[in-house]
């Protein structure tokens, strides 16, 4: 099968039975920018979610965690421009109210409507605008891309994808839209991701697969190391494809897993690539680690180093910074054994300077995508993490604000 | 006693019996800048040290750890401009050779001479220049400040202090010199600190007190969260004050402890204030934590947040970033209970927006020193950490390099 996974348009409304809509309701200062959106299925879905581990989670995260205990959901309402975080009891009431308004608008039970917010922390939601906004939203199966735009804050572009593939010989789809990592005042942001599929899936297996996919994608990216209060990833499976519900034992389970990994990894990379001020996507691949935990520590450790992020911005193959970040990350290593490659150029051999062509290394560093490969030569485990460079743009977005 | 601790000049050569000297030997590209220095005592000292926890430690760190097992040392030789890290067996041989050359120059046993390096990672030391440099160093009891200058890399100014106080009625001194955190190519750097005293101290107690003082000072600062391969803090006590050696039971032990804390805290704050590109010193004080570990997590968590560092640079009292960093740091907290103050202005009350004067908060943020206070209202533990803002200057120092 040469095209086992085919890319199609409309992201979250690509799978059958999903509709979306978005409006500009005035939460953001620019009244022309869409800042409120609904994504809904025609029928109730099996749903799964993963959330920030912050101890100051935003109100919508608390709502999602509660409603998702049922394993079911049918819609989500999302606003950008206001995070509804550090807003206390009132904030929590507003989150439930927002979901309730969307449920009434859609004519479905309120317990089946989730909600998300993203934007500035510490301000109450403008509920009147949200109420009017929700009433004005018209849903359509063609509006997935509108939804993907309305959830953005400091992102420079939407991040969306949909794949078409076969389950039990039927053509099915899996779509996704996400917004990027980074927080900016007055449009403080966070990472949100919505995934939809018409495949029928058993809930427990769906939750397990989502958690595993997120661990290898969204949990392996960083822009600045700052963790958000609102991070949310939701997956809706409405079963309209009519297949026998997927679980571990289903022969097509691996194909669904592969589609999910492709979608989440694509969206995660797009977030890293569009980090605040970023000009380059960094991929760090660690192999030869003693175990998976060590591999993750090392891969993430390199993406998180501001000094290496700066070197990347400057196109400087200054591998001493990789060595320092590797030493600091806490992974098991033998200082006289590890190798480091920048692109195909081996810069470190057995822990010390390799003999390499400086010009070749600089040429690799000049590209818009740079891959660092580390071989620890201690075992078989590997991991991949993604990040971006650190530039004036990051500083500007986060110091220059509108009063 | 109104002046229990009096500040005096000459830092590391302020205590009796310590001498220092420095030369420019050509390790740094600018041949006029001093880059090699020796600090020595006239007699063998009881010595203690703390080091980086990096798993890729520089060669001099390995030497110090080995020689310090004896608990004795008499001198240290330090070069800036080259870190002697990721240099393998040759690097280790060079570190031992460097100490040996200094020992021969001083006419003392080689096992009593420690060494440190700071600068670029991955290049072998220019041993010929170092050999000639060591031979040219003339030591004097007036050269403490020269020593403090020769150990610098990207620091904009020396960091040094000496205090005079009484032990058993005798006038004694404790001095220190340090260089700052931050790594820059081609003058990649690290944190180094040298402390000297003429007080007689038992070695085990000295090591314990140094570890405790470092934990509350150098281990509570951050510039960019990057940990170095060369971090070293050495304390030499030559006993020339002639007192009965201090230990926990000595009645003047608290006074020595207080002097040591004052010196290490002062030097640590100076490092944070002079972080690469920094324009502001940030102090974060956490109180009301359940335990000390939580207090440290929270205080360090705030200083490590690039988003809050950017807000500080912009003078923006954007406390949502403090809330986000607090939620992410892993400390135990009640999201509806914590208070946050920026200077004296309470911006968060019980986890949500307090009613405060925006102009007053902006005025506090405009100063060159900003203190954030967090009360978790969960217990009695507290901690203080120091950091700095994140500016274009940091990016420039770490992307714009000399080829």
PDB file of N, CA and C in Angstrom, chain A residues 37-84:
ATOM      1  N   UNK A  37     -14.791  29.607  19.442  1.00  0.00           N
ATOM      2  CA  UNK A  37     -15.087  28.568  18.463  1.00  0.00           C
ATOM      3  C   UNK A  37     -15.712  27.356  19.127  1.00  0.00           C
ATOM      4  N   UNK A  38     -16.498  26.649  18.344  1.00  0.00           N
ATOM      5  CA  UNK A  38     -17.091  25.397  18.822  1.00  0.00           C
ATOM      6  C   UNK A  38     -16.741  24.291  17.827  1.00  0.00           C
ATOM      7  N   UNK A  39     -16.436  23.137  18.384  1.00  0.00           N
ATOM      8  CA  UNK A  39     -16.239  21.922  17.590  1.00  0.00           C
ATOM      9  C   UNK A  39     -17.223  20.899  18.151  1.00  0.00           C
ATOM     10  N   UNK A  40     -18.041  20.299  17.273  1.00  0.00           N
ATOM     11  CA  UNK A  40     -19.071  19.378  17.773  1.00  0.00           C
ATOM     12  C   UNK A  40     -19.223  18.183  16.850  1.00  0.00           C
ATOM     13  N   UNK A  41     -19.643  17.106  17.449  1.00  0.00           N
ATOM     14  CA  UNK A  41     -19.971  15.910  16.676  1.00  0.00           C
ATOM     15  C   UNK A  41     -21.490  15.812  16.586  1.00  0.00           C
ATOM     16  N   UNK A  42     -21.986  15.197  15.504  1.00  0.00           N
ATOM     17  CA  UNK A  42     -23.433  15.040  15.364  1.00  0.00           C
ATOM     18  C   UNK A  42     -23.988  14.054  16.381  1.00  0.00           C
ATOM     19  N   UNK A  43     -23.128  13.191  16.857  1.00  0.00           N
ATOM     20  CA  UNK A  43     -23.553  12.193  17.847  1.00  0.00           C
ATOM     21  C   UNK A  43     -22.539  12.167  18.990  1.00  0.00           C
ATOM     22  N   UNK A  44     -22.945  11.669  20.155  1.00  0.00           N
ATOM     23  CA  UNK A  44     -21.996  11.590  21.271  1.00  0.00           C
ATOM     24  C   UNK A  44     -20.773  10.750  20.902  1.00  0.00           C
ATOM     25  N   UNK A  45     -19.633  11.136  21.484  1.00  0.00           N
ATOM     26  CA  UNK A  45     -18.368  10.473  21.163  1.00  0.00           C
ATOM     27  C   UNK A  45     -17.794   9.778  22.388  1.00  0.00           C
ATOM     28  N   UNK A  46     -16.981   8.779  22.127  1.00  0.00           N
ATOM     29  CA  UNK A  46     -16.046   8.303  23.129  1.00  0.00           C
ATOM     30  C   UNK A  46     -14.920   9.349  23.128  1.00  0.00           C
ATOM     31  N   UNK A  47     -14.514   9.798  24.333  1.00  0.00           N
ATOM     32  CA  UNK A  47     -13.535  10.886  24.371  1.00  0.00           C
ATOM     33  C   UNK A  47     -12.424  10.599  25.369  1.00  0.00           C
ATOM     34  N   UNK A  48     -11.258  11.171  25.085  1.00  0.00           N
ATOM     35  CA  UNK A  48     -10.101  11.012  25.962  1.00  0.00           C
ATOM     36  C   UNK A  48      -9.388  12.352  26.048  1.00  0.00           C
ATOM     37  N   UNK A  49      -8.624  12.550  27.106  1.00  0.00           N
ATOM     38  CA  UNK A  49      -7.923  13.823  27.251  1.00  0.00           C
ATOM     39  C   UNK A  49      -6.653  13.701  28.071  1.00  0.00           C
ATOM     40  N   UNK A  50      -5.703  14.582  27.807  1.00  0.00           N
ATOM     41  CA  UNK A  50      -4.535  14.728  28.677  1.00  0.00           C
ATOM     42  C   UNK A  50      -4.389  16.221  28.971  1.00  0.00           C
ATOM     43  N   UNK A  51      -3.833  16.520  30.148  1.00  0.00           N
ATOM     44  CA  UNK A  51      -3.828  17.903  30.620  1.00  0.00           C
ATOM     45  C   UNK A  51      -2.502  18.294  31.251  1.00  0.00           C
ATOM     46  N   UNK A  52      -2.340  19.600  31.434  1.00  0.00           N
ATOM     47  CA  UNK A  52      -1.172  20.138  32.125  1.00  0.00           C
ATOM     48  C   UNK A  52      -1.036  19.500  33.499  1.00  0.00           C
ATOM     49  N   UNK A  53       0.209  19.370  33.967  1.00  0.00           N
ATOM     50  CA  UNK A  53       0.413  18.905  35.334  1.00  0.00           C
ATOM     51  C   UNK A  53       0.635  20.087  36.279  1.00  0.00           C
ATOM     52  N   UNK A  54       0.373  21.287  35.800  1.00  0.00           N
ATOM     53  CA  UNK A  54       0.513  22.472  36.647  1.00  0.00           C
ATOM     54  C   UNK A  54      -0.375  22.354  37.888  1.00  0.00           C
ATOM     55  N   UNK A  55       0.151  22.882  39.005  1.00  0.00           N
ATOM     56  CA  UNK A  55      -0.666  22.887  40.230  1.00  0.00           C
ATOM     57  C   UNK A  55      -1.530  24.130  40.331  1.00  0.00           C
ATOM     58  N   UNK A  56      -1.456  24.974  39.305  1.00  0.00           N
ATOM     59  CA  UNK A  56      -2.405  26.085  39.213  1.00  0.00           C
ATOM     60  C   UNK A  56      -3.143  25.949  37.885  1.00  0.00           C
ATOM     61  N   UNK A  57      -3.856  24.822  37.690  1.00  0.00           N
ATOM     62  CA  UNK A  57      -4.537  24.615  36.402  1.00  0.00           C
ATOM     63  C   UNK A  57      -5.668  25.616  36.218  1.00  0.00           C
ATOM     64  N   UNK A  58      -5.896  25.976  34.976  1.00  0.00           N
ATOM     65  CA  UNK A  58      -6.979  26.889  34.646  1.00  0.00           C
ATOM     66  C   UNK A  58      -8.326  26.203  34.869  1.00  0.00           C
ATOM     67  N   UNK A  59      -9.368  27.018  35.049  1.00  0.00           N
ATOM     68  CA  UNK A  59     -10.703  26.491  35.336  1.00  0.00           C
ATOM     69  C   UNK A  59     -11.193  25.493  34.279  1.00  0.00           C
ATOM     70  N   UNK A  60     -11.004  25.760  32.987  1.00  0.00           N
ATOM     71  CA  UNK A  60     -11.506  24.807  31.990  1.00  0.00           C
ATOM     72  C   UNK A  60     -10.859  23.427  32.098  1.00  0.00           C
ATOM     73  N   UNK A  61      -9.606  23.397  32.575  1.00  0.00           N
ATOM     74  CA  UNK A  61      -8.931  22.113  32.759  1.00  0.00           C
ATOM     75  C   UNK A  61      -9.661  21.309  33.842  1.00  0.00           C
ATOM     76  N   UNK A  62     -10.073  21.999  34.898  1.00  0.00           N
ATOM     77  CA  UNK A  62     -10.813  21.323  35.977  1.00  0.00           C
ATOM     78  C   UNK A  62     -12.147  20.778  35.453  1.00  0.00           C
ATOM     79  N   UNK A  63     -12.817  21.587  34.619  1.00  0.00           N
ATOM     80  CA  UNK A  63     -14.082  21.132  34.031  1.00  0.00           C
ATOM     81  C   UNK A  63     -13.864  19.899  33.159  1.00  0.00           C
ATOM     82  N   UNK A  64     -12.874  19.962  32.291  1.00  0.00           N
ATOM     83  CA  UNK A  64     -12.624  18.831  31.384  1.00  0.00           C
ATOM     84  C   UNK A  64     -12.334  17.556  32.164  1.00  0.00           C
ATOM     85  N   UNK A  65     -11.470  17.702  33.198  1.00  0.00           N
ATOM     86  CA  UNK A  65     -11.136  16.512  33.985  1.00  0.00           C
ATOM     87  C   UNK A  65     -12.387  15.896  34.594  1.00  0.00           C
ATOM     88  N   UNK A  66     -13.296  16.755  35.076  1.00  0.00           N
ATOM     89  CA  UNK A  66     -14.507  16.227  35.709  1.00  0.00           C
ATOM     90  C   UNK A  66     -15.413  15.561  34.677  1.00  0.00           C
ATOM     91  N   UNK A  67     -15.724  16.275  33.605  1.00  0.00           N
ATOM     92  CA  UNK A  67     -16.674  15.741  32.621  1.00  0.00           C
ATOM     93  C   UNK A  67     -16.125  14.503  31.909  1.00  0.00           C
ATOM     94  N   UNK A  68     -14.814  14.454  31.756  1.00  0.00           N
ATOM     95  CA  UNK A  68     -14.239  13.323  31.010  1.00  0.00           C
ATOM     96  C   UNK A  68     -14.229  12.023  31.802  1.00  0.00           C
ATOM     97  N   UNK A  69     -14.562  12.118  33.103  1.00  0.00           N
ATOM     98  CA  UNK A  69     -14.655  10.870  33.882  1.00  0.00           C
ATOM     99  C   UNK A  69     -15.650   9.911  33.251  1.00  0.00           C
ATOM    100  N   UNK A  70     -16.657  10.461  32.560  1.00  0.00           N
ATOM    101  CA  UNK A  70     -17.667   9.623  31.906  1.00  0.00           C
ATOM    102  C   UNK A  70     -17.113   8.926  30.669  1.00  0.00           C
ATOM    103  N   UNK A  71     -15.977   9.437  30.161  1.00  0.00           N
ATOM    104  CA  UNK A  71     -15.421   8.869  28.942  1.00  0.00           C
ATOM    105  C   UNK A  71     -16.187   9.291  27.698  1.00  0.00           C
ATOM    106  N   UNK A  72     -17.133  10.205  27.870  1.00  0.00           N
ATOM    107  CA  UNK A  72     -17.946  10.644  26.734  1.00  0.00           C
ATOM    108  C   UNK A  72     -17.944  12.157  26.602  1.00  0.00           C
ATOM    109  N   UNK A  73     -18.068  12.629  25.382  1.00  0.00           N
ATOM    110  CA  UNK A  73     -18.216  14.058  25.134  1.00  0.00           C
ATOM    111  C   UNK A  73     -18.713  14.205  23.706  1.00  0.00           C
ATOM    112  N   UNK A  74     -19.288  15.365  23.425  1.00  0.00           N
ATOM    113  CA  UNK A  74     -19.812  15.559  22.073  1.00  0.00           C
ATOM    114  C   UNK A  74     -19.312  16.850  21.437  1.00  0.00           C
ATOM    115  N   UNK A  75     -18.839  17.764  22.279  1.00  0.00           N
ATOM    116  CA  UNK A  75     -18.412  19.059  21.736  1.00  0.00           C
ATOM    117  C   UNK A  75     -17.418  19.723  22.671  1.00  0.00           C
ATOM    118  N   UNK A  76     -16.760  20.745  22.141  1.00  0.00           N
ATOM    119  CA  UNK A  76     -15.898  21.587  22.975  1.00  0.00           C
ATOM    120  C   UNK A  76     -16.034  23.023  22.498  1.00  0.00           C
ATOM    121  N   UNK A  77     -16.086  23.938  23.461  1.00  0.00           N
ATOM    122  CA  UNK A  77     -16.122  25.368  23.131  1.00  0.00           C
ATOM    123  C   UNK A  77     -14.813  25.977  23.633  1.00  0.00           C
ATOM    124  N   UNK A  78     -14.164  26.767  22.790  1.00  0.00           N
ATOM    125  CA  UNK A  78     -12.826  27.280  23.077  1.00  0.00           C
ATOM    126  C   UNK A  78     -12.782  28.787  22.860  1.00  0.00           C
ATOM    127  N   UNK A  79     -12.201  29.497  23.824  1.00  0.00           N
ATOM    128  CA  UNK A  79     -11.932  30.916  23.551  1.00  0.00           C
ATOM    129  C   UNK A  79     -10.447  31.186  23.620  1.00  0.00           C
ATOM    130  N   UNK A  80      -9.976  32.129  22.827  1.00  0.00           N
ATOM    131  CA  UNK A  80      -8.606  32.625  22.949  1.00  0.00           C
ATOM    132  C   UNK A  80      -8.662  34.055  23.477  1.00  0.00           C
ATOM    133  N   UNK A  81      -7.536  34.545  24.019  1.00  0.00           N
ATOM    134  CA  UNK A  81      -7.488  35.914  24.532  1.00  0.00           C
ATOM    135  C   UNK A  81      -7.609  36.013  26.039  1.00  0.00           C
ATOM    136  N   UNK A  82      -8.069  34.953  26.682  1.00  0.00           N
ATOM    137  CA  UNK A  82      -8.239  34.959  28.143  1.00  0.00           C
ATOM    138  C   UNK A  82      -8.121  33.511  28.620  1.00  0.00           C
ATOM    139  N   UNK A  83      -7.198  33.266  29.561  1.00  0.00           N
ATOM    140  CA  UNK A  83      -6.900  31.888  29.975  1.00  0.00           C
ATOM    141  C   UNK A  83      -7.863  31.350  31.019  1.00  0.00           C
ATOM    142  N   UNK A  84      -8.677  32.196  31.627  1.00  0.00           N
ATOM    143  CA  UNK A  84      -9.535  31.789  32.757  1.00  0.00           C
ATOM    144  C   UNK A  84      -8.724  30.965  33.758  1.00  0.00           C
TER     145      UNK A  84
END
